[in-house]
Amino acid sequence: MSQVEEYVKSRRKKTLEELKEILRIPSVSTLESHRKEMLRCAQLVARRMKETGLQSRILRTDRHPAVYGERIAGSGSPTVLVYGHYDVQPPDPLGLWRHDPFEPTEEEGLLYARGASDDKGQFFALLKGIEAFLNTREGPRVSVKVIVEGEEEIGSPSLRALIRQERALLSADVVVVADGSQFARDLPAITYGLKGLVFIEATVRGPSKDLHSGAYGGTVANPANVLARMLAACQGPFGRVAIPGFYDDVRSLEAWEREEFAKLPFREEEYREEIGVPKLFGEEGFTTIERKWARPTFDLNGLSSGFSGEGAKTVLPAEARAKISMRLVPDQDPSKIVRLVTDFLRSVAPDTVRVDCLTHHASKPVLLSRDGAHVRAAVRAFARAFGREPVFVREGGSIPVVNAFQEELGLESLLLGIGLPDDDAHAPNEKIRIEDVYRGAVLMGAFLEGLEA
Ligand code: BES
Ligand code: MN
Ligand code: MN
C-alpha cells in the first residue's frame, strides 16, 4: 500500500465526520433566503482547506462567495487547479426523503444527504487526496490550487468574471473536476463531453386576472390552453425538436464514437427498470447512450397555471408558465438557440395573448481531449485507486464553468467521476457510496504523485 493510501485509510472516520459537517449546511444557491447559509458553508470549506494544508481565503462575488486555497511548490513545478461546488439543489420534494436531507445519515455503506454526491462528497474527496499528498512528503513538487464555488447549480453567473479577474491567481496547467460519476459501480470513467444548456421560462399572459371559466369561457383565449399548443408545436414524435434550424449545427456522431459507446457494458433493461418507466423513449436511429450523450433535447422542467390543488376549481387562469431546458451538443451555439426558440414561441402564439421569454441559462457544449500527459496520469491514478482503468464517456449534464476555464485561461479540464450514476443527484435521497469518497481521495493523491514523477 502506498503512503497516500495508508494516509487516507487511517483517517477514514475523521474524513467522514468532516464531510458530514459540510453536508449539514443547507447551501441551496437558488434560494435568496439561504444567503447566510451559503456564507457559512463557504467559511467552513475555507477552514477545511486550511486543515488540508492550503492557504485559503474567500473570494467575494456579486452573489455567493467562492473559496480559494493553494499550496505553491518550487518554481517550475506543474500546477493543478481543482474545481468543485459547495452549493446544492433544493431538497424538494421534502416528503420523499427517508431522512432529513441536511442530517447526513449512514446506511449500508451509503451516506444520504443533499449534496452527498453533487458535489460536496466529490470535491471533499479531492481535498482529502490533496491532504494525503501534502502530508506524505517533505517537499511536494506539484503546486495545488483549489477553487470551490457557490453558484454552479444556478449556472455560475459570477464565475467567468471572477476567473478573468483572478487570472494570475488561477493560472495552472490543468483543471481537475470531480462533478460527474463513474460509468457504473466499480467502473470509473473520464468524461470527455458535456452538453450545453439553454434554460428558458416562457410566460403566456391573457386576462388581467383569473376569470370564472363558465362566465368568460369561450370568449377569451385561455393562456394555459394556448401554452399547451405552443409547447406541443416545439416537438415532433420521439422527442425530435420541431423548431426550424434547431439541428443545423449538430455535429454527427462518428463511426468510431458509436462503436466505443456500443462497447460499454450498458444494460438497457436495467436502466429502464431503475427509472421505472414502462418503456424507454427517444429519437429514432439512435441508441439510448447516443441519445443521452450526443443528441440535443427539449424538456419541460416545470409547468404552472390555474388551480392545481386538491379537488376541482373552475377557473380560467390569467397566465401560464413553462420552464424549458434544452441540452445542446457540439456545435450548437446557445445564443443562436435562444433566438430560434424565442422567435418560434412568439411565432406560434396567437395575438389573443402576450408572450414573455426569460433566459435563465445559456452555456456551450464541451468536448475535451482524450489523450495527453494529464489524461494518461489520470488513467494511472484511477487504476491505482479503483483497481481498474477508466472508460471514456460523455454526459448529458452541464458544468458551465468548464467553458470559462477553456476560454478565459486556455485550460483543459479533466472530469473524473467518483460518484455513481444512481446517486440520485438533484433528487430525493441523494447519496454517495462512502467507499467512493475514500477511493476518490486516493485517486487525487495518486494523480498528484504521478505528476511529480
Ligand atoms: N454535476 C452536475 C453536472 C453533471 C450531471 C455532470 C450529470 C455529469 C453528469 C452539475 O452540478 C449540474 O447539475 N449542472 C447543472 C447546470 C445548470 C444548473 C446550469 C445541470 O446540468 O443541470
Ligand atoms: Mn455538480
Ligand atoms: Mn448539480
CSV table of C-alpha atoms and ligand atoms in Angstrom, one decimal:
chain,number,residue,atom,x,y,z
A,1,MET,CA,0.0,0.0,0.0
A,2,SER,CA,1.3,3.5,-0.9
A,3,GLN,CA,1.7,6.2,1.7
A,4,VAL,CA,-1.2,8.1,0.2
A,5,GLU,CA,-3.4,5.1,0.6
A,6,GLU,CA,-2.3,4.5,4.1
A,7,TYR,CA,-2.9,8.1,5.0
A,8,VAL,CA,-6.4,8.0,3.6
A,9,LYS,CA,-7.2,4.7,5.2
A,10,SER,CA,-6.0,5.7,8.6
A,11,ARG,CA,-8.2,8.8,8.6
A,12,ARG,CA,-11.5,7.4,7.3
A,13,LYS,CA,-13.6,8.2,10.3
A,14,LYS,CA,-12.3,11.7,10.6
A,15,THR,CA,-12.9,12.3,6.8
A,16,LEU,CA,-16.5,11.1,7.1
A,17,GLU,CA,-17.2,13.3,10.1
A,18,GLU,CA,-15.8,16.3,8.4
A,19,LEU,CA,-17.8,15.7,5.3
A,20,LYS,CA,-21.0,15.3,7.4
A,21,GLU,CA,-20.4,18.7,8.9
A,22,ILE,CA,-20.3,20.3,5.4
A,23,LEU,CA,-23.5,18.4,4.4
A,24,ARG,CA,-25.3,19.7,7.4
A,25,ILE,CA,-25.3,23.2,6.0
A,26,PRO,CA,-28.3,23.8,3.6
A,27,SER,CA,-26.3,25.7,1.0
A,28,VAL,CA,-29.1,26.0,-1.6
A,29,SER,CA,-27.8,28.6,-4.0
A,30,THR,CA,-31.1,29.3,-5.8
A,31,LEU,CA,-32.9,30.4,-2.6
A,32,GLU,CA,-32.4,34.0,-1.6
A,33,SER,CA,-33.4,33.1,1.9
A,34,HIS,CA,-30.3,30.9,2.2
A,35,ARG,CA,-27.7,33.6,1.7
A,36,LYS,CA,-26.4,33.3,5.3
A,37,GLU,CA,-26.1,29.5,5.0
A,38,MET,CA,-24.1,30.0,1.8
A,39,LEU,CA,-21.6,32.2,3.5
A,40,ARG,CA,-21.4,29.8,6.5
A,41,CYS,CA,-20.7,26.9,4.1
A,42,ALA,CA,-18.0,28.9,2.3
A,43,GLN,CA,-16.4,29.6,5.6
A,44,LEU,CA,-16.4,26.0,6.6
A,45,VAL,CA,-14.9,25.0,3.3
A,46,ALA,CA,-12.2,27.6,3.8
A,47,ARG,CA,-11.5,26.1,7.2
A,48,ARG,CA,-11.3,22.6,5.8
A,49,MET,CA,-8.8,23.9,3.2
A,50,LYS,CA,-6.6,25.3,5.9
A,51,GLU,CA,-6.7,22.0,7.7
A,52,THR,CA,-5.7,20.3,4.5
A,53,GLY,CA,-2.5,22.4,4.4
A,54,LEU,CA,-3.6,25.1,1.9
A,55,GLN,CA,-3.6,28.8,2.4
A,56,SER,CA,-7.2,29.7,1.9
A,57,ARG,CA,-9.5,32.7,1.5
A,58,ILE,CA,-12.9,33.7,0.5
A,59,LEU,CA,-13.4,35.3,-2.9
A,60,ARG,CA,-16.4,37.6,-2.9
A,61,THR,CA,-18.7,37.8,-5.9
A,62,ASP,CA,-22.0,39.6,-6.6
A,63,ARG,CA,-23.9,36.7,-5.2
A,64,HIS,CA,-22.4,33.7,-3.4
A,65,PRO,CA,-18.7,33.6,-2.5
A,66,ALA,CA,-16.2,31.2,-3.9
A,67,VAL,CA,-13.4,29.7,-1.7
A,68,TYR,CA,-9.8,29.5,-2.9
A,69,GLY,CA,-6.9,27.6,-1.5
A,70,GLU,CA,-3.3,27.0,-2.6
A,71,ARG,CA,0.0,25.4,-1.8
A,72,ILE,CA,2.7,26.5,-4.2
A,73,ALA,CA,5.7,24.3,-4.8
A,74,GLY,CA,9.0,25.4,-6.1
A,75,SER,CA,9.2,27.3,-9.4
A,76,GLY,CA,9.0,25.0,-12.4
A,77,SER,CA,6.6,22.6,-10.7
A,78,PRO,CA,3.5,21.7,-12.5
A,79,THR,CA,0.3,23.3,-11.2
A,80,VAL,CA,-3.1,21.6,-10.8
A,81,LEU,CA,-6.3,23.6,-10.3
A,82,VAL,CA,-9.0,21.6,-8.6
A,83,TYR,CA,-12.6,22.8,-9.1
A,84,GLY,CA,-15.8,21.9,-7.2
A,85,HIS,CA,-19.0,23.5,-6.0
A,86,TYR,CA,-20.4,23.7,-2.4
A,87,ASP,CA,-23.8,24.8,-3.5
A,88,VAL,CA,-26.6,22.3,-3.8
A,89,GLN,CA,-30.0,21.9,-5.4
A,90,PRO,CA,-33.2,22.5,-3.3
A,91,PRO,CA,-34.1,19.3,-1.4
A,92,ASP,CA,-37.7,19.4,-2.7
A,93,PRO,CA,-39.9,17.4,-2.7
A,94,LEU,CA,-39.2,17.0,1.0
A,95,GLY,CA,-41.9,14.4,1.7
A,96,LEU,CA,-40.0,11.8,-0.4
A,97,TRP,CA,-36.8,11.8,1.7
A,98,ARG,CA,-36.4,9.0,4.1
A,99,HIS,CA,-34.1,11.1,6.3
A,100,ASP,CA,-33.7,14.9,6.9
A,101,PRO,CA,-31.8,16.0,3.7
A,102,PHE,CA,-29.4,18.1,5.8
A,103,GLU,CA,-28.8,15.5,8.5
A,104,PRO,CA,-26.4,13.1,6.8
A,105,THR,CA,-27.3,9.5,7.5
A,106,GLU,CA,-25.3,6.4,7.0
A,107,GLU,CA,-27.0,3.2,5.8
A,108,GLU,CA,-25.3,0.1,4.4
A,109,GLY,CA,-22.1,1.9,3.3
A,110,LEU,CA,-24.0,4.8,1.8
A,111,LEU,CA,-24.2,8.3,3.0
A,112,TYR,CA,-27.5,10.1,2.4
A,113,ALA,CA,-27.8,13.9,2.2
A,114,ARG,CA,-28.5,16.6,-0.3
A,115,GLY,CA,-25.1,17.3,-1.9
A,116,ALA,CA,-23.6,14.0,-0.8
A,117,SER,CA,-22.7,13.3,-4.4
A,118,ASP,CA,-23.3,16.6,-6.2
A,119,ASP,CA,-20.9,17.9,-5.3
A,120,LYS,CA,-19.8,18.1,-1.6
A,121,GLY,CA,-18.8,14.5,-1.3
A,122,GLN,CA,-16.8,14.6,-4.5
A,123,PHE,CA,-14.9,17.8,-4.1
A,124,PHE,CA,-14.2,16.9,-0.5
A,125,ALA,CA,-12.7,13.6,-1.6
A,126,LEU,CA,-10.3,15.5,-3.8
A,127,LEU,CA,-9.5,17.8,-0.9
A,128,LYS,CA,-8.6,14.8,1.2
A,129,GLY,CA,-6.5,13.4,-1.6
A,130,ILE,CA,-4.6,16.7,-1.6
A,131,GLU,CA,-4.1,16.5,2.1
A,132,ALA,CA,-2.8,13.0,1.8
A,133,PHE,CA,-0.4,14.1,-0.9
A,134,LEU,CA,0.9,17.1,1.1
A,135,ASN,CA,1.3,15.2,4.3
A,136,THR,CA,3.2,12.2,3.0
A,137,ARG,CA,6.2,14.0,1.6
A,138,GLU,CA,8.8,16.6,2.7
A,139,GLY,CA,8.7,19.0,-0.2
A,140,PRO,CA,5.8,18.5,-2.7
A,141,ARG,CA,6.8,19.1,-6.3
A,142,VAL,CA,3.4,19.9,-7.6
A,143,SER,CA,1.6,23.2,-6.9
A,144,VAL,CA,-2.0,22.7,-5.9
A,145,LYS,CA,-4.8,25.3,-6.3
A,146,VAL,CA,-8.4,24.8,-5.4
A,147,ILE,CA,-11.5,26.8,-6.2
A,148,VAL,CA,-14.8,25.7,-4.8
A,149,GLU,CA,-17.7,27.9,-5.9
A,150,GLY,CA,-21.2,28.5,-4.6
A,151,GLU,CA,-23.1,29.2,-7.8
A,152,GLU,CA,-22.8,26.1,-10.0
A,153,GLU,CA,-26.4,25.0,-9.6
A,154,ILE,CA,-27.6,28.4,-10.8
A,155,GLY,CA,-25.3,28.5,-13.9
A,156,SER,CA,-22.2,30.0,-12.4
A,157,PRO,CA,-23.2,33.6,-13.2
A,158,SER,CA,-20.3,35.2,-11.3
A,159,LEU,CA,-17.5,32.8,-12.1
A,160,ARG,CA,-16.5,33.9,-15.5
A,161,ALA,CA,-15.9,37.4,-14.3
A,162,LEU,CA,-14.1,36.1,-11.3
A,163,ILE,CA,-11.8,33.8,-13.4
A,164,ARG,CA,-11.0,36.8,-15.6
A,165,GLN,CA,-10.2,39.0,-12.7
A,166,GLU,CA,-8.1,36.4,-10.9
A,167,ARG,CA,-6.4,35.1,-14.0
A,168,ALA,CA,-2.9,35.1,-12.4
A,169,LEU,CA,-4.1,33.5,-9.1
A,170,LEU,CA,-5.8,30.7,-11.0
A,171,SER,CA,-3.1,30.1,-13.6
A,172,ALA,CA,-2.4,26.3,-13.9
A,173,ASP,CA,-1.5,23.5,-16.3
A,174,VAL,CA,-4.8,21.6,-15.9
A,175,VAL,CA,-8.1,21.7,-14.1
A,176,VAL,CA,-9.4,18.7,-12.2
A,177,VAL,CA,-13.1,18.4,-11.7
A,178,ALA,CA,-15.0,15.6,-9.8
A,179,ASP,CA,-18.6,16.5,-10.5
A,180,GLY,CA,-19.9,13.6,-12.6
A,181,SER,CA,-19.9,9.9,-12.0
A,182,GLN,CA,-18.3,6.5,-12.7
A,183,PHE,CA,-19.9,4.7,-15.6
A,184,ALA,CA,-21.2,2.0,-13.3
A,185,ARG,CA,-20.3,0.6,-9.9
A,186,ASP,CA,-16.6,-0.1,-9.8
A,187,LEU,CA,-16.2,1.0,-13.4
A,188,PRO,CA,-14.6,4.5,-13.2
A,189,ALA,CA,-14.9,7.0,-16.0
A,190,ILE,CA,-13.2,10.0,-17.5
A,191,THR,CA,-15.8,12.3,-19.0
A,192,TYR,CA,-14.7,14.0,-22.3
A,193,GLY,CA,-18.0,15.6,-23.2
A,194,LEU,CA,-20.7,17.6,-21.5
A,195,LYS,CA,-23.9,19.1,-23.0
A,196,GLY,CA,-24.6,22.8,-23.2
A,197,LEU,CA,-27.7,24.2,-21.7
A,198,VAL,CA,-30.4,26.8,-22.6
A,199,PHE,CA,-33.0,27.3,-20.0
A,200,ILE,CA,-36.0,29.5,-20.8
A,201,GLU,CA,-39.0,30.4,-18.9
A,202,ALA,CA,-42.0,31.2,-21.1
A,203,THR,CA,-45.0,33.1,-19.7
A,204,VAL,CA,-48.2,33.4,-21.6
A,205,ARG,CA,-50.5,36.2,-20.3
A,206,GLY,CA,-54.1,36.7,-21.1
A,207,PRO,CA,-56.7,38.4,-18.9
A,208,SER,CA,-55.5,40.8,-16.2
A,209,LYS,CA,-57.0,38.5,-13.5
A,210,ASP,CA,-58.3,34.9,-13.1
A,211,LEU,CA,-61.8,34.6,-14.5
A,212,HIS,CA,-64.8,32.3,-13.9
A,213,SER,CA,-64.4,29.6,-16.6
A,214,GLY,CA,-68.1,29.5,-17.2
A,215,ALA,CA,-68.9,33.1,-17.2
A,216,TYR,CA,-66.0,34.0,-19.5
A,217,GLY,CA,-65.1,30.7,-21.1
A,218,GLY,CA,-65.3,30.7,-24.9
A,219,THR,CA,-64.8,34.4,-25.2
A,220,VAL,CA,-61.2,34.8,-24.1
A,221,ALA,CA,-58.1,32.7,-25.1
A,222,ASN,CA,-57.1,30.6,-22.1
A,223,PRO,CA,-53.3,31.1,-21.5
A,224,ALA,CA,-53.0,27.5,-20.3
A,225,ASN,CA,-54.6,26.1,-23.5
A,226,VAL,CA,-52.5,28.5,-25.6
A,227,LEU,CA,-49.3,27.5,-23.9
A,228,ALA,CA,-50.1,23.8,-24.2
A,229,ARG,CA,-50.5,24.2,-28.0
A,230,MET,CA,-47.3,26.3,-28.3
A,231,LEU,CA,-45.3,23.7,-26.5
A,232,ALA,CA,-46.8,20.9,-28.5
A,233,ALA,CA,-45.6,22.6,-31.6
A,234,CYS,CA,-42.0,22.5,-30.4
A,235,GLN,CA,-41.7,18.8,-30.6
A,236,GLY,CA,-42.5,16.1,-33.1
A,237,PRO,CA,-42.8,12.3,-32.4
A,238,PHE,CA,-39.9,10.6,-30.5
A,239,GLY,CA,-38.8,13.9,-29.0
A,240,ARG,CA,-37.4,15.3,-32.2
A,241,VAL,CA,-37.3,19.0,-31.8
A,242,ALA,CA,-39.6,20.7,-34.4
A,243,ILE,CA,-38.1,24.3,-34.1
A,244,PRO,CA,-36.8,25.2,-37.5
A,245,GLY,CA,-33.0,25.4,-37.6
A,246,PHE,CA,-32.5,23.6,-34.2
A,247,TYR,CA,-30.4,20.8,-35.7
A,248,ASP,CA,-28.5,22.9,-38.2
A,249,ASP,CA,-25.2,22.9,-36.3
A,250,VAL,CA,-25.5,19.5,-34.6
A,251,ARG,CA,-22.3,17.5,-35.3
A,252,SER,CA,-23.0,13.9,-36.4
A,253,LEU,CA,-21.6,11.1,-34.4
A,254,GLU,CA,-18.6,9.5,-36.0
A,255,ALA,CA,-18.4,5.7,-36.5
A,256,TRP,CA,-15.5,5.3,-34.0
A,257,GLU,CA,-17.5,7.0,-31.3
A,258,ARG,CA,-20.7,5.0,-31.9
A,259,GLU,CA,-18.5,1.8,-31.8
A,260,GLU,CA,-17.0,2.9,-28.5
A,261,PHE,CA,-20.4,3.7,-27.0
A,262,ALA,CA,-21.7,0.3,-28.1
A,263,LYS,CA,-18.8,-1.5,-26.4
A,264,LEU,CA,-19.7,-0.1,-22.9
A,265,PRO,CA,-21.4,-2.5,-20.6
A,266,PHE,CA,-24.8,-0.8,-20.7
A,267,ARG,CA,-27.8,-2.8,-19.8
A,268,GLU,CA,-30.8,-1.1,-21.2
A,269,GLU,CA,-33.3,-3.2,-19.4
A,270,GLU,CA,-31.7,-2.4,-16.0
A,271,TYR,CA,-31.6,1.3,-16.9
A,272,ARG,CA,-35.4,1.2,-17.7
A,273,GLU,CA,-36.1,-0.7,-14.6
A,274,GLU,CA,-34.1,1.7,-12.4
A,275,ILE,CA,-36.0,4.6,-13.8
A,276,GLY,CA,-39.3,2.9,-13.5
A,277,VAL,CA,-40.8,3.6,-16.9
A,278,PRO,CA,-42.9,1.1,-18.9
A,279,LYS,CA,-40.8,1.7,-22.0
A,280,LEU,CA,-37.8,3.9,-23.0
A,281,PHE,CA,-38.2,6.7,-25.5
A,282,GLY,CA,-36.2,8.8,-27.8
A,283,GLU,CA,-35.1,10.0,-31.2
A,284,GLU,CA,-35.2,7.3,-33.9
A,285,GLY,CA,-32.0,6.0,-35.3
A,286,PHE,CA,-30.0,6.4,-32.1
A,287,THR,CA,-29.2,4.2,-29.2
A,288,THR,CA,-30.0,5.1,-25.6
A,289,ILE,CA,-26.5,6.1,-24.9
A,290,GLU,CA,-26.2,8.2,-28.1
A,291,ARG,CA,-29.5,10.0,-27.1
A,292,LYS,CA,-28.2,10.7,-23.6
A,293,TRP,CA,-24.7,11.9,-24.6
A,294,ALA,CA,-24.7,13.2,-28.1
A,295,ARG,CA,-28.2,14.3,-29.2
A,296,PRO,CA,-29.8,17.6,-28.2
A,297,THR,CA,-33.0,17.6,-26.1
A,298,PHE,CA,-36.1,19.7,-25.4
A,299,ASP,CA,-37.7,19.2,-22.0
A,300,LEU,CA,-40.3,20.8,-19.8
A,301,ASN,CA,-39.0,21.1,-16.3
A,302,GLY,CA,-42.0,22.8,-14.8
A,303,LEU,CA,-45.5,23.8,-15.9
A,304,SER,CA,-47.7,26.1,-13.9
A,305,SER,CA,-51.1,27.7,-14.4
A,306,GLY,CA,-54.5,27.9,-12.8
A,307,PHE,CA,-55.5,25.7,-9.9
A,308,SER,CA,-53.6,22.5,-9.1
A,309,GLY,CA,-54.6,22.0,-5.5
A,310,GLU,CA,-56.9,19.2,-4.3
A,311,GLY,CA,-60.3,18.8,-6.0
A,312,ALA,CA,-61.7,21.0,-8.8
A,313,LYS,CA,-61.9,24.7,-9.2
A,314,THR,CA,-63.5,26.2,-12.2
A,315,VAL,CA,-61.1,29.0,-13.3
A,316,LEU,CA,-59.8,30.5,-16.5
A,317,PRO,CA,-56.2,31.4,-15.4
A,318,ALA,CA,-54.7,34.8,-16.1
A,319,GLU,CA,-51.4,33.3,-17.0
A,320,ALA,CA,-49.5,30.1,-17.7
A,321,ARG,CA,-45.8,29.4,-17.4
A,322,ALA,CA,-43.4,26.8,-18.7
A,323,LYS,CA,-39.8,26.2,-17.6
A,324,ILE,CA,-37.9,24.7,-20.6
A,325,SER,CA,-34.5,23.2,-20.8
A,326,MET,CA,-32.7,22.4,-24.0
A,327,ARG,CA,-29.5,20.4,-23.7
A,328,LEU,CA,-27.1,21.2,-26.6
A,329,VAL,CA,-24.3,19.2,-28.3
A,330,PRO,CA,-21.4,20.4,-30.4
A,331,ASP,CA,-21.5,22.6,-32.4
A,332,GLN,CA,-24.8,24.2,-31.4
A,333,ASP,CA,-24.5,27.8,-30.2
A,334,PRO,CA,-26.5,28.7,-27.1
A,335,SER,CA,-27.3,32.3,-28.1
A,336,LYS,CA,-28.4,31.2,-31.5
A,337,ILE,CA,-30.7,28.6,-29.9
A,338,VAL,CA,-32.2,31.1,-27.5
A,339,ARG,CA,-33.0,33.3,-30.6
A,340,LEU,CA,-34.5,30.4,-32.5
A,341,VAL,CA,-36.7,29.2,-29.7
A,342,THR,CA,-38.0,32.5,-28.5
A,343,ASP,CA,-38.8,33.6,-32.1
A,344,PHE,CA,-40.5,30.3,-32.7
A,345,LEU,CA,-42.6,30.5,-29.5
A,346,ARG,CA,-43.7,34.0,-30.4
A,347,SER,CA,-44.5,33.0,-34.0
A,348,VAL,CA,-46.8,30.2,-32.9
A,349,ALA,CA,-48.6,32.3,-30.3
A,350,PRO,CA,-51.9,33.8,-31.3
A,351,ASP,CA,-52.5,37.6,-31.0
A,352,THR,CA,-55.0,37.0,-28.2
A,353,VAL,CA,-52.2,36.7,-25.6
A,354,ARG,CA,-48.9,38.2,-24.7
A,355,VAL,CA,-45.7,36.0,-24.5
A,356,ASP,CA,-42.6,36.7,-22.5
A,357,CYS,CA,-39.4,34.6,-22.7
A,358,LEU,CA,-36.8,34.9,-20.0
A,359,THR,CA,-33.5,33.2,-20.5
A,360,HIS,CA,-32.1,31.8,-17.2
A,361,HIS,CA,-29.0,29.9,-18.6
A,362,ALA,CA,-27.2,29.7,-21.9
A,363,SER,CA,-24.0,27.6,-21.8
A,364,LYS,CA,-22.0,25.9,-24.5
A,365,PRO,CA,-21.4,22.2,-25.0
A,366,VAL,CA,-17.9,20.9,-24.3
A,367,LEU,CA,-15.7,18.3,-25.8
A,368,LEU,CA,-12.3,17.6,-24.2
A,369,SER,CA,-9.3,15.7,-25.3
A,370,ARG,CA,-9.0,12.1,-24.5
A,371,ASP,CA,-5.2,11.9,-24.6
A,372,GLY,CA,-2.1,13.8,-23.5
A,373,ALA,CA,0.0,13.6,-20.4
A,374,HIS,CA,-2.7,14.6,-17.9
A,375,VAL,CA,-5.2,12.2,-19.2
A,376,ARG,CA,-2.6,9.4,-19.0
A,377,ALA,CA,-1.8,10.4,-15.5
A,378,ALA,CA,-5.4,10.3,-14.6
A,379,VAL,CA,-5.8,6.8,-16.1
A,380,ARG,CA,-2.9,5.5,-14.0
A,381,ALA,CA,-4.3,7.1,-10.9
A,382,PHE,CA,-7.7,5.5,-11.5
A,383,ALA,CA,-6.1,2.2,-11.9
A,384,ARG,CA,-4.4,2.6,-8.5
A,385,ALA,CA,-7.4,3.9,-6.6
A,386,PHE,CA,-10.2,1.8,-8.2
A,387,GLY,CA,-8.2,-1.2,-9.3
A,388,ARG,CA,-9.1,-0.7,-13.0
A,389,GLU,CA,-8.6,1.7,-15.8
A,390,PRO,CA,-11.5,4.1,-16.5
A,391,VAL,CA,-13.7,4.1,-19.6
A,392,PHE,CA,-14.2,7.3,-21.6
A,393,VAL,CA,-17.7,8.7,-21.6
A,394,ARG,CA,-19.7,11.7,-22.4
A,395,GLU,CA,-22.5,13.1,-20.2
A,396,GLY,CA,-25.9,14.7,-20.6
A,397,GLY,CA,-25.3,17.2,-17.8
A,398,SER,CA,-23.7,20.6,-18.0
A,399,ILE,CA,-20.9,22.3,-16.0
A,400,PRO,CA,-20.8,25.8,-17.4
A,401,VAL,CA,-17.5,26.8,-15.8
A,402,VAL,CA,-15.5,24.2,-17.9
A,403,ASN,CA,-16.0,26.5,-20.8
A,404,ALA,CA,-14.9,29.5,-18.8
A,405,PHE,CA,-11.6,27.7,-17.9
A,406,GLN,CA,-11.0,26.9,-21.5
A,407,GLU,CA,-11.9,30.4,-22.9
A,408,GLU,CA,-10.5,32.6,-20.2
A,409,LEU,CA,-7.4,30.7,-19.1
A,410,GLY,CA,-6.9,28.3,-22.0
A,411,LEU,CA,-7.1,25.4,-19.6
A,412,GLU,CA,-8.4,21.9,-20.3
A,413,SER,CA,-10.4,20.2,-17.7
A,414,LEU,CA,-10.1,16.6,-16.6
A,415,LEU,CA,-13.5,15.3,-15.5
A,416,LEU,CA,-13.0,12.5,-13.1
A,417,GLY,CA,-16.1,10.6,-11.9
A,418,ILE,CA,-16.2,9.5,-8.3
A,419,GLY,CA,-19.9,9.3,-7.6
A,420,LEU,CA,-22.3,6.8,-9.2
A,421,PRO,CA,-25.0,7.4,-11.9
A,422,ASP,CA,-27.6,6.3,-9.4
A,423,ASP,CA,-26.5,8.5,-6.6
A,424,ASP,CA,-29.8,10.5,-7.1
A,425,ALA,CA,-28.2,13.9,-7.6
A,426,HIS,CA,-31.0,16.6,-7.6
A,427,ALA,CA,-33.5,14.0,-6.4
A,428,PRO,CA,-34.8,12.9,-3.0
A,429,ASN,CA,-32.5,10.6,-1.0
A,430,GLU,CA,-29.3,11.7,-2.7
A,431,LYS,CA,-26.3,9.6,-1.6
A,432,ILE,CA,-22.7,8.7,-2.1
A,433,ARG,CA,-21.0,5.4,-1.5
A,434,ILE,CA,-18.7,6.1,1.4
A,435,GLU,CA,-16.0,3.9,-0.1
A,436,ASP,CA,-16.1,6.1,-3.2
A,437,VAL,CA,-15.2,9.1,-1.1
A,438,TYR,CA,-12.1,7.3,0.1
A,439,ARG,CA,-11.2,6.0,-3.3
A,440,GLY,CA,-11.7,9.5,-4.7
A,441,ALA,CA,-9.1,10.8,-2.2
A,442,VAL,CA,-6.6,8.1,-3.2
A,443,LEU,CA,-7.3,9.0,-6.9
A,444,MET,CA,-6.4,12.6,-6.3
A,445,GLY,CA,-3.4,11.8,-4.2
A,446,ALA,CA,-2.2,9.3,-6.8
A,447,PHE,CA,-2.7,11.7,-9.6
A,448,LEU,CA,-0.6,14.4,-7.9
A,449,GLU,CA,2.1,11.8,-7.2
A,450,GLY,CA,2.0,10.8,-10.8
A,451,LEU,CA,2.8,14.4,-11.9
A,452,GLU,CA,5.8,14.5,-9.6
A,453,ALA,CA,7.4,11.5,-11.2
B,1,BES,N1,-22.8,17.8,-11.6
B,1,BES,C1,-23.8,18.3,-12.4
B,1,BES,C2,-23.5,18.2,-13.9
B,1,BES,C3,-23.4,16.8,-14.3
B,1,BES,C4,-24.6,16.0,-14.3
B,1,BES,C5,-22.3,16.3,-14.9
B,1,BES,C6,-24.5,14.7,-14.7
B,1,BES,C7,-22.2,15.0,-15.3
B,1,BES,C8,-23.4,14.2,-15.2
B,1,BES,C9,-24.0,19.8,-12.1
B,1,BES,O1,-24.0,20.1,-10.7
B,1,BES,C10,-25.3,20.2,-12.6
B,1,BES,O2,-26.3,19.8,-12.1
B,1,BES,N2,-25.3,21.2,-13.5
B,1,BES,C11,-26.5,21.8,-14.0
B,1,BES,C12,-26.1,23.1,-14.7
B,1,BES,C13,-27.1,24.1,-14.7
B,1,BES,C14,-27.8,24.4,-13.4
B,1,BES,C15,-26.5,25.4,-15.3
B,1,BES,C16,-27.2,20.9,-14.9
B,1,BES,O3,-26.6,20.1,-15.7
B,1,BES,O4,-28.5,20.9,-14.9
B,2,MN,MN,-22.5,19.2,-9.7
B,3,MN,MN,-26.0,19.5,-9.9
